[in-house]
XYZ file of C-alpha atoms in Angstrom:
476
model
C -68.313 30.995 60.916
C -64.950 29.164 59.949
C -65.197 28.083 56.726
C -61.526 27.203 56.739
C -59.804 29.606 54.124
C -56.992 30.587 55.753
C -55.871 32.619 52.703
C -54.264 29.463 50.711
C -54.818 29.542 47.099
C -53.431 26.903 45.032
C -53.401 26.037 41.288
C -55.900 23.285 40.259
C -54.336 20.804 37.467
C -58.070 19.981 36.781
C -59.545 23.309 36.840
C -55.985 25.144 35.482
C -56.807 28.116 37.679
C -55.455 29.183 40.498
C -58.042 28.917 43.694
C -58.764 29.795 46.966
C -58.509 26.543 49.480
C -61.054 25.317 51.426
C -61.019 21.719 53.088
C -63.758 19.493 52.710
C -64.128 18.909 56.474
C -64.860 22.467 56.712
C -68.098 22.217 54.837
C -69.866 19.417 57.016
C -71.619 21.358 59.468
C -71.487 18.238 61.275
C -68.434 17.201 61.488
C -67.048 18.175 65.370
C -64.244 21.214 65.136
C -61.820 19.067 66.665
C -62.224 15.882 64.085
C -61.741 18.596 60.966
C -58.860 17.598 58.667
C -57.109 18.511 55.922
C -56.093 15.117 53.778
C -53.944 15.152 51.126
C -52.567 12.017 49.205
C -48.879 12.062 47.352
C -47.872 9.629 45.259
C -44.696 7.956 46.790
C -41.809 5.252 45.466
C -41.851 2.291 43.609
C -39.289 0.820 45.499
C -37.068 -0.919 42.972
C -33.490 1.465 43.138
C -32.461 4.106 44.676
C -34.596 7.713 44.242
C -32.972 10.357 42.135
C -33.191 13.780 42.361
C -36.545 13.893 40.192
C -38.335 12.204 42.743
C -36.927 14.212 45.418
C -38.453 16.944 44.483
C -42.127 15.593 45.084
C -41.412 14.725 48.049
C -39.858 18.311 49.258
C -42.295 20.473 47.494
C -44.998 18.114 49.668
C -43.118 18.044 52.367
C -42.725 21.606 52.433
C -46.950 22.196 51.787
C -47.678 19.827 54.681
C -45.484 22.260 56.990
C -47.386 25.027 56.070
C -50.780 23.299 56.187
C -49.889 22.321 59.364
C -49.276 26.017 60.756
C -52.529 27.210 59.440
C -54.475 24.413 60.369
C -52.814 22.808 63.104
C -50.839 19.597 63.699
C -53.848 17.476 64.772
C -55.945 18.782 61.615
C -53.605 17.499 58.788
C -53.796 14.139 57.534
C -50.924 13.249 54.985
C -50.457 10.353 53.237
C -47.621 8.688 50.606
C -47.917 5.685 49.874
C -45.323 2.986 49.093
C -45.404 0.620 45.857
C -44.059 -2.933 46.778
C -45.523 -4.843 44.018
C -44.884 -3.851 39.991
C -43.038 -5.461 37.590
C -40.141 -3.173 37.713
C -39.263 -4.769 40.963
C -39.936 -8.003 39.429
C -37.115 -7.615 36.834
C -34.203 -5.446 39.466
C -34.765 -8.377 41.956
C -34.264 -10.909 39.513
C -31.433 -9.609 38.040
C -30.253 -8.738 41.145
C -30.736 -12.088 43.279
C -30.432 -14.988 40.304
C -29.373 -17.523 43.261
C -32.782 -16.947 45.292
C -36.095 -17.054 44.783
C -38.215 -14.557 43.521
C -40.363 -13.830 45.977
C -37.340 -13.798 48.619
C -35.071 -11.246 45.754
C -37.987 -8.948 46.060
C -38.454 -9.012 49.748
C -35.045 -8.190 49.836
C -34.788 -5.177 47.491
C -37.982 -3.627 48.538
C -37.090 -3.480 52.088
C -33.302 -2.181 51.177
C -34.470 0.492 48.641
C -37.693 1.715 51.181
C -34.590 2.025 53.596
C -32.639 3.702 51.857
C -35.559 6.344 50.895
C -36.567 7.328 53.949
C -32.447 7.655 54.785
C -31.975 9.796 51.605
C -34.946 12.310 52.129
C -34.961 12.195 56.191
C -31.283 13.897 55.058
C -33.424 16.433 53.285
C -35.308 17.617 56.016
C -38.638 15.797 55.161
C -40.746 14.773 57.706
C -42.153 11.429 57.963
C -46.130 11.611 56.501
C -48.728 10.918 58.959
C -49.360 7.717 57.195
C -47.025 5.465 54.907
C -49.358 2.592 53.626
C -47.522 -0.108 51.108
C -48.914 -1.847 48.535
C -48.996 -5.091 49.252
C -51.065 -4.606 53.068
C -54.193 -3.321 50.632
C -54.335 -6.463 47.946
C -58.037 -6.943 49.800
C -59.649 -3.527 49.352
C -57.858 -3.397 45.332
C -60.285 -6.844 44.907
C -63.263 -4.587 46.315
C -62.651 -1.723 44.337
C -62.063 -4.056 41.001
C -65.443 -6.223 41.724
C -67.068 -3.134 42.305
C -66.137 -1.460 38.798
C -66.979 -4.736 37.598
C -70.180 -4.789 39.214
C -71.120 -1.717 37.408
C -70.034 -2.330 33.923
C -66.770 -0.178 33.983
C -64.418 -3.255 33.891
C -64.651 -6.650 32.489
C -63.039 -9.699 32.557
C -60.396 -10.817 29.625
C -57.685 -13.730 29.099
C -57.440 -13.724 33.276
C -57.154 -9.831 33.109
C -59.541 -7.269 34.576
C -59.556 -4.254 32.391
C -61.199 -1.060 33.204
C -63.265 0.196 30.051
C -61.859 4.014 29.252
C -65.513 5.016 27.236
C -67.449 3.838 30.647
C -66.475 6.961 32.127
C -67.601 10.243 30.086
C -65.058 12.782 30.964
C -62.060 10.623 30.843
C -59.210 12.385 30.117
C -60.439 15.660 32.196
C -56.871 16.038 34.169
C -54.974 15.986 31.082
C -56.963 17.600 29.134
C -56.597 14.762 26.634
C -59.166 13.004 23.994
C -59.350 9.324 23.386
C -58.082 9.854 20.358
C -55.320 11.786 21.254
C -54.174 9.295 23.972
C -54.660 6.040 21.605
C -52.043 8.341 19.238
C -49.462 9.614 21.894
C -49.361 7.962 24.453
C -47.940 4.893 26.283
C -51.217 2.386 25.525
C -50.120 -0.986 25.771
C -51.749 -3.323 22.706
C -53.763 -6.647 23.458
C -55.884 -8.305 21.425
C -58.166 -8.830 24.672
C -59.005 -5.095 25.582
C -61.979 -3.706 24.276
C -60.576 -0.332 23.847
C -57.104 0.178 22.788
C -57.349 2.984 26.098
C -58.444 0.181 28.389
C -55.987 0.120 31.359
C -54.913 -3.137 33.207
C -56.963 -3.533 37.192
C -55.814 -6.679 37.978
C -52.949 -9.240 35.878
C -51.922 -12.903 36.175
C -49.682 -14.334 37.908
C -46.967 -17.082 37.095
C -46.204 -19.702 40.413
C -42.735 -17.860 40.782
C -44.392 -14.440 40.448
C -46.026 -12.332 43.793
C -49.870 -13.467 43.950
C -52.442 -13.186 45.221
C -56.343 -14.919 45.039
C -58.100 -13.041 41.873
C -60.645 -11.264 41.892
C -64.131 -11.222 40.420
C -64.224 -14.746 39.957
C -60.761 -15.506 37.798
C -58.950 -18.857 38.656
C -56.107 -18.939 39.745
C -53.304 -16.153 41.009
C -52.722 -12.726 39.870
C -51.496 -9.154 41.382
C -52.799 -5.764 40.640
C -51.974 -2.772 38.123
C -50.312 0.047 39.092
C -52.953 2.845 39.410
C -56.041 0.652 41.536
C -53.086 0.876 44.162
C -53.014 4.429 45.099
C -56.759 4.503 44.431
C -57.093 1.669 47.322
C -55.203 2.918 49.603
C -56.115 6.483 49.401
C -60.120 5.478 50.276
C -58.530 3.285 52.677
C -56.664 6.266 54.600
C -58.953 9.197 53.122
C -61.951 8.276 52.693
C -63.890 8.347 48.608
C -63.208 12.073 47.957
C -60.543 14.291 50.271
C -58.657 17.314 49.803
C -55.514 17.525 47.530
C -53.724 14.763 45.444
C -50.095 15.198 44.561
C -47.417 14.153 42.442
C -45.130 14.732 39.179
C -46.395 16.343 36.075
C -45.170 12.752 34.190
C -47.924 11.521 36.656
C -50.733 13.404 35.282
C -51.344 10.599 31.823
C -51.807 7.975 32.878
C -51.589 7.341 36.569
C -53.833 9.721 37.884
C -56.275 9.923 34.898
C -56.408 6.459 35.973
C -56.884 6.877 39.240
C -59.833 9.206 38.569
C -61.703 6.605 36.664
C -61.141 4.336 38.983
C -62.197 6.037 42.201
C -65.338 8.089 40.687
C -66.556 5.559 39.133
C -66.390 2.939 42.566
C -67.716 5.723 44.632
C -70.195 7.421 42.270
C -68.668 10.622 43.031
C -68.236 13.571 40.469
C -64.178 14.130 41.593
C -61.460 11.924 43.380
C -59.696 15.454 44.773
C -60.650 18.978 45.087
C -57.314 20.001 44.285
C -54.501 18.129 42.184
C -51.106 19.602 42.277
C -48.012 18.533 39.960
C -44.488 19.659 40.557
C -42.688 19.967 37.493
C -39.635 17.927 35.487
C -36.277 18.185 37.099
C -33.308 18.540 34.465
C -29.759 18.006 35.305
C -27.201 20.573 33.729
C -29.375 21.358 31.177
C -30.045 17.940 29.987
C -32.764 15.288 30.225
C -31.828 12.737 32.965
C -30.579 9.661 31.802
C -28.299 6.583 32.444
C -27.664 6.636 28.747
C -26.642 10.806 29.095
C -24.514 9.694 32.056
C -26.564 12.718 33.790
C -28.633 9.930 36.349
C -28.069 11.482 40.078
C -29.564 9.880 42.921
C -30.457 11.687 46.224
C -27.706 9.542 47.741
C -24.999 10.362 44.757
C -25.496 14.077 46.243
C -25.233 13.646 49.607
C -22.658 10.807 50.186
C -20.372 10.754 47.342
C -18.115 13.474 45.360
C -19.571 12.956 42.033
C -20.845 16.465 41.345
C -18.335 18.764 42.144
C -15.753 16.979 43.986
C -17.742 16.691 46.986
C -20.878 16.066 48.704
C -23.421 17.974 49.315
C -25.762 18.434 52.682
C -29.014 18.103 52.759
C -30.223 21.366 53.730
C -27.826 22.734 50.688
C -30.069 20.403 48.471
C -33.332 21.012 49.517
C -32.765 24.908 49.271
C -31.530 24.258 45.582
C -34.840 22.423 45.162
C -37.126 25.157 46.653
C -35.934 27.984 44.876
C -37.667 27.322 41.562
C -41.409 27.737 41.880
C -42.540 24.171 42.247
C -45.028 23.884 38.988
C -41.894 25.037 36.844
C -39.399 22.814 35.157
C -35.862 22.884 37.446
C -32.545 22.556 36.181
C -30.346 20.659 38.959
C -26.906 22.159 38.367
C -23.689 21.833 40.070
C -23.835 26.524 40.163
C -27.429 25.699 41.494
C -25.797 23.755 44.903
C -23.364 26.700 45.353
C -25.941 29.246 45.128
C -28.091 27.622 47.965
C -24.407 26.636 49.799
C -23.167 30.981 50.133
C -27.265 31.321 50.519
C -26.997 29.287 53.578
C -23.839 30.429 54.927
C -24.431 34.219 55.073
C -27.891 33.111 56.593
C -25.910 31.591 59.009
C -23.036 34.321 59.341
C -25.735 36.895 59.848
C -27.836 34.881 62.218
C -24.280 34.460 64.384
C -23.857 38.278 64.244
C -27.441 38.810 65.765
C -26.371 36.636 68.550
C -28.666 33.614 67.675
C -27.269 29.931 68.397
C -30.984 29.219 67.843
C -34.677 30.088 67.012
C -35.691 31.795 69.853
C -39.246 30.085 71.121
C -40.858 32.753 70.846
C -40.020 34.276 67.256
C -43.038 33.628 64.742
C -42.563 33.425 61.393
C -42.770 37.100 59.396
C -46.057 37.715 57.860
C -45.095 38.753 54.829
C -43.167 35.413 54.095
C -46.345 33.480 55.523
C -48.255 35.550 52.424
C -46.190 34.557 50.287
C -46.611 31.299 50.780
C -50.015 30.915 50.664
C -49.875 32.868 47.035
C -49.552 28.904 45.904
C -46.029 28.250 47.322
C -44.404 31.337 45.749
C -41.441 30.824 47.486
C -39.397 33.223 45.530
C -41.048 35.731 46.792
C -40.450 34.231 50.203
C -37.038 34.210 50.402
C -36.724 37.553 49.106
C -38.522 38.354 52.304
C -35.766 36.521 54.058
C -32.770 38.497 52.452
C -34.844 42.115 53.967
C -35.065 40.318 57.606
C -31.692 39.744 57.560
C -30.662 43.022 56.557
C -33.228 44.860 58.211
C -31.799 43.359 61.368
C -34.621 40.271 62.136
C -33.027 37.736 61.818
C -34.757 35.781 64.058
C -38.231 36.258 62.150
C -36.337 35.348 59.403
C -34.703 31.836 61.251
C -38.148 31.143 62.393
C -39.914 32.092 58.799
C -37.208 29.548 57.428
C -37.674 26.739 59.933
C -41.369 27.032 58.809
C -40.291 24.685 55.315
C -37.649 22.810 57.045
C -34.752 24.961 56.301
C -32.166 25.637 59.302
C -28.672 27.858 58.379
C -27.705 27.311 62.110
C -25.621 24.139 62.384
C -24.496 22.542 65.749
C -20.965 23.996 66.504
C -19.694 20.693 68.292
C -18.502 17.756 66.115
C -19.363 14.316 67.210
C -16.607 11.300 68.806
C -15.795 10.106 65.626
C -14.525 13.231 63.746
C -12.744 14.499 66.717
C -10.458 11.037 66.821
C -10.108 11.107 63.128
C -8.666 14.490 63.985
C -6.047 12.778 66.660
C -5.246 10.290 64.642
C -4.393 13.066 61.745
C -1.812 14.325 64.031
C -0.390 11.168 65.001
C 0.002 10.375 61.395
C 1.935 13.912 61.078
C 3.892 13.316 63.616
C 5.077 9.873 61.925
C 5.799 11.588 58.631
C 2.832 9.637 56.854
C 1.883 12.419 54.909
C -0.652 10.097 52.476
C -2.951 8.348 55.277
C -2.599 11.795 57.089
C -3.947 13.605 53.910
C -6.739 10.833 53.456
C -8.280 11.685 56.323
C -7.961 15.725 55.948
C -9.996 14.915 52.328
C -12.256 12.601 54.423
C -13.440 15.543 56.732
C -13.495 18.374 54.453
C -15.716 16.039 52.408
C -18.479 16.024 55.247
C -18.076 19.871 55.718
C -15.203 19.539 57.944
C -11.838 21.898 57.260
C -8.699 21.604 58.813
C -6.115 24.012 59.494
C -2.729 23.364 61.094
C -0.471 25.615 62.702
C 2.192 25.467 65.854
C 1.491 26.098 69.680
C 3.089 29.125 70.410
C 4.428 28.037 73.430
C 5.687 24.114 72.952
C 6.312 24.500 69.141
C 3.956 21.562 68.751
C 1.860 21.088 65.863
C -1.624 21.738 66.523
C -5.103 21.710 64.311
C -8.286 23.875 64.330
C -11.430 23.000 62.748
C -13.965 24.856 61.097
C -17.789 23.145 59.979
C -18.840 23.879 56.404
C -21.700 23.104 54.806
């Protein structure tokens, strides 16, 4: 019988063990074989600026899991879901700051929907595919009021100055993920004082609203207007997509105390279930060169500093050059993003690719499979070093197309396209035109321009006319 281990083993936040990984849907004998999933929830952006290079890594160390859940379950049987936060207070503040001249509710309509664009821009460069679902916030306001009437309901929340609080000592094992005591999170950690909670652990369900503020009707009979807290979001929209318990949740380590605590509660305490998750998985901190990231350390990088403009290194980086430098630190240990770290994946890539164009590959052939031994590796909890190793002796063992195909597996492809689009090719004319003329400066703009986006130029003379001519050459 297929109890649906497929030789996956992953390492449990809430059980800190590593364990073999068996889907829920599995286990209901009557469930039909072709309705099985596996669902896992990560948490996505708040979208209030633009996503650095911390939260990139979620999303590729997720993206690069769903891939391989998807080749050992199959496309149809994988159910993935990040969600999208539209309504906090951080947006609040950026859009008011940003927009002084309209009105709130407009400023924040119109950073949420250029930030969520500029996300899925940014990451869709990093070879992340889309999840299966993308729910936002602010579509789910109803089932947040069910969840928070329910808790209320059943004495885990209360009511409070037009607040609903959920009550922390309601739930016996809170603070199982973390590992954490009452005490111990009333002394370290972020708990935000009010004279209204009951507990100084109490978390915030539902808030009011001012008239200028995003409301909505409140819930469990409060007057007037409010919005929700942070962590009933993910909670709501993860039963909504999910269902009360599913497979694995995702997210940061910084997510761990107190979102998903939080989200715990919440959920098991709704549902009357003994676990939100079977499996939580946290990626760990990204640094960047050597340093906590900060505005204040001048160290802040977005994804779209990296791949559009020349700030580290003097150039910009593609995304399949980023998304290798991501990868090759096992994902539950702390990553230092590093200018040495993007040339290591860039000569990683290009003697994938020289090697692959030795073999005679322009492309995976259809039917190359990815190498066992790299598929083993991967299901030894995303032990990708050991992966990639496994890629180096394909290549030099003469496979490379096991090895193109083992690498396509988690969105990684060394073979570029060898054509270059309209646009670059005129650029190109018009560089020769400007020779021609003598105007060295707008001619050297647009050499700088090119070799910027991986395009180098070399000139030279036509043997037979004398005429100046160029060649190109695409690098990463």
């Amino acid at each position: 019988m297929d109890d649906g281990f497929r030789g996956l083993s992953l390492t449990n936040t809430l059980t800190r063990r590593k364990e073999e990984f068996r889907p829920l849907d599995w286990a209901d004998t009557g469930r039909a074989a072709d309705a099985k999933q596996v669902r896992m929830y990560v948490c996505g952006p708040t979208v209030y600026d633009f996503a650095h290079i911390g939260n990139a890594r979620p999303v590729i160390v997720f993206d690069t899991l769903y891939r391989l859940l998807r080749h050992l379950y199959g496309e149809a049987h994988v159910r993935y879901v990040r969600n999208i936060t539209d309504v906090d207070d951080k947006i609040n503040a950026r859009a008011a700051s940003e927009h002084p001249d309209l009105q709130l509710n407009e400023a924040i309509a119109r950073v949420t929907a250029g930030t969520t664009r500029q996300f899925h821009a940014d990451i869709a460069a990093l070879g992340a595919l889309p999840p299966d679902v993308e729910p936002r916030a602010t579509d789910h306001i109803d089932a947040m009021k069910t969840m928070i009437e329910t808790l209320v309901d059943k004495g885990n929340a209360y009511v409070a100055d037009g607040h609903v609080l959920f009550h922390t000592p309601s739930m016996p094992d809170y603070g199982a993920l973390s590992g954490r005591s009452l005490d111990e999170m009333i002394a370290g950690a972020r708990v935000e004082v009010a004279s209204y909670k009951k507990d100084p652990t109490d978390f915030v369900l539902w808030k009011p609203s001012t008239m200028e503020e995003p409301g909505w009707s409140s819930p469990a009979g409060i007057d007037g207007r409010g919005r929700p807290g942070w962590h009933i979001e993910c909670s709501a929209m993860s039963e909504v997509h999910l269902g009360p318990v599913f497979d694995i949740h995702g997210g940061g380590l910084d997510l761990i105390f107190p979102h998903h605590e939080n989200e715990i509660a919440q959920s098991c305490c709704a549902h009357g279930t003994d676990r939100m998750a079977q499996v939580w998985l946290h990626n760990g901190f990204v640094q960047v060169e050597g340093r906590k990231m900060s505005k204040s350390e001048g160290n802040f990088v977005t994804i779209n500093d990296i791949l559009a403009t020349t700030r580290i290194g003097g150039r910009s980086w593609p995304g399949e050059v980023v998304r290798l430098a991501l990868l090759k630190t096992h994902y539950r240990e702390p990553l230092d993003f590093t200018q040495a770290r993007l040339e290591e994946a860039l000569r990683e890539l290009d003697r994938w690719e020289r090697m692959a164009r030795a073999a005679g590959l322009s492309a995976t052939p259809e039917d190359a499979a990815p190498d066992t031994l790299f598929l083993d590796a991967l299901k030894d909890d995303l032990a990708l070093s050991a992966a990639f190793a496994r890629v180096h002796e394909l290549f030099d063992g003469g496979e490379a197309a096991a090895a193109l195909a083992s690498l396509r597996l988690i969105g990684i492809e060394p073979l570029r396209a060898d054509a270059l689009d309209a646009a670059s090719l005129e650029r190109i004319a018009e560089r020769l035109d400007l020779l021609k003329r003598k105007e060295f400066t707008a001619a050297d703009a647009i050499r700088d321009a090119l070799a910027a986006e991986g395009i180098l130029l070399k000139d030279g003379r036509d043997a037979a006319t004398g005429e100046r001519t160029t060649s190109w050459e695409r690098r990463r």
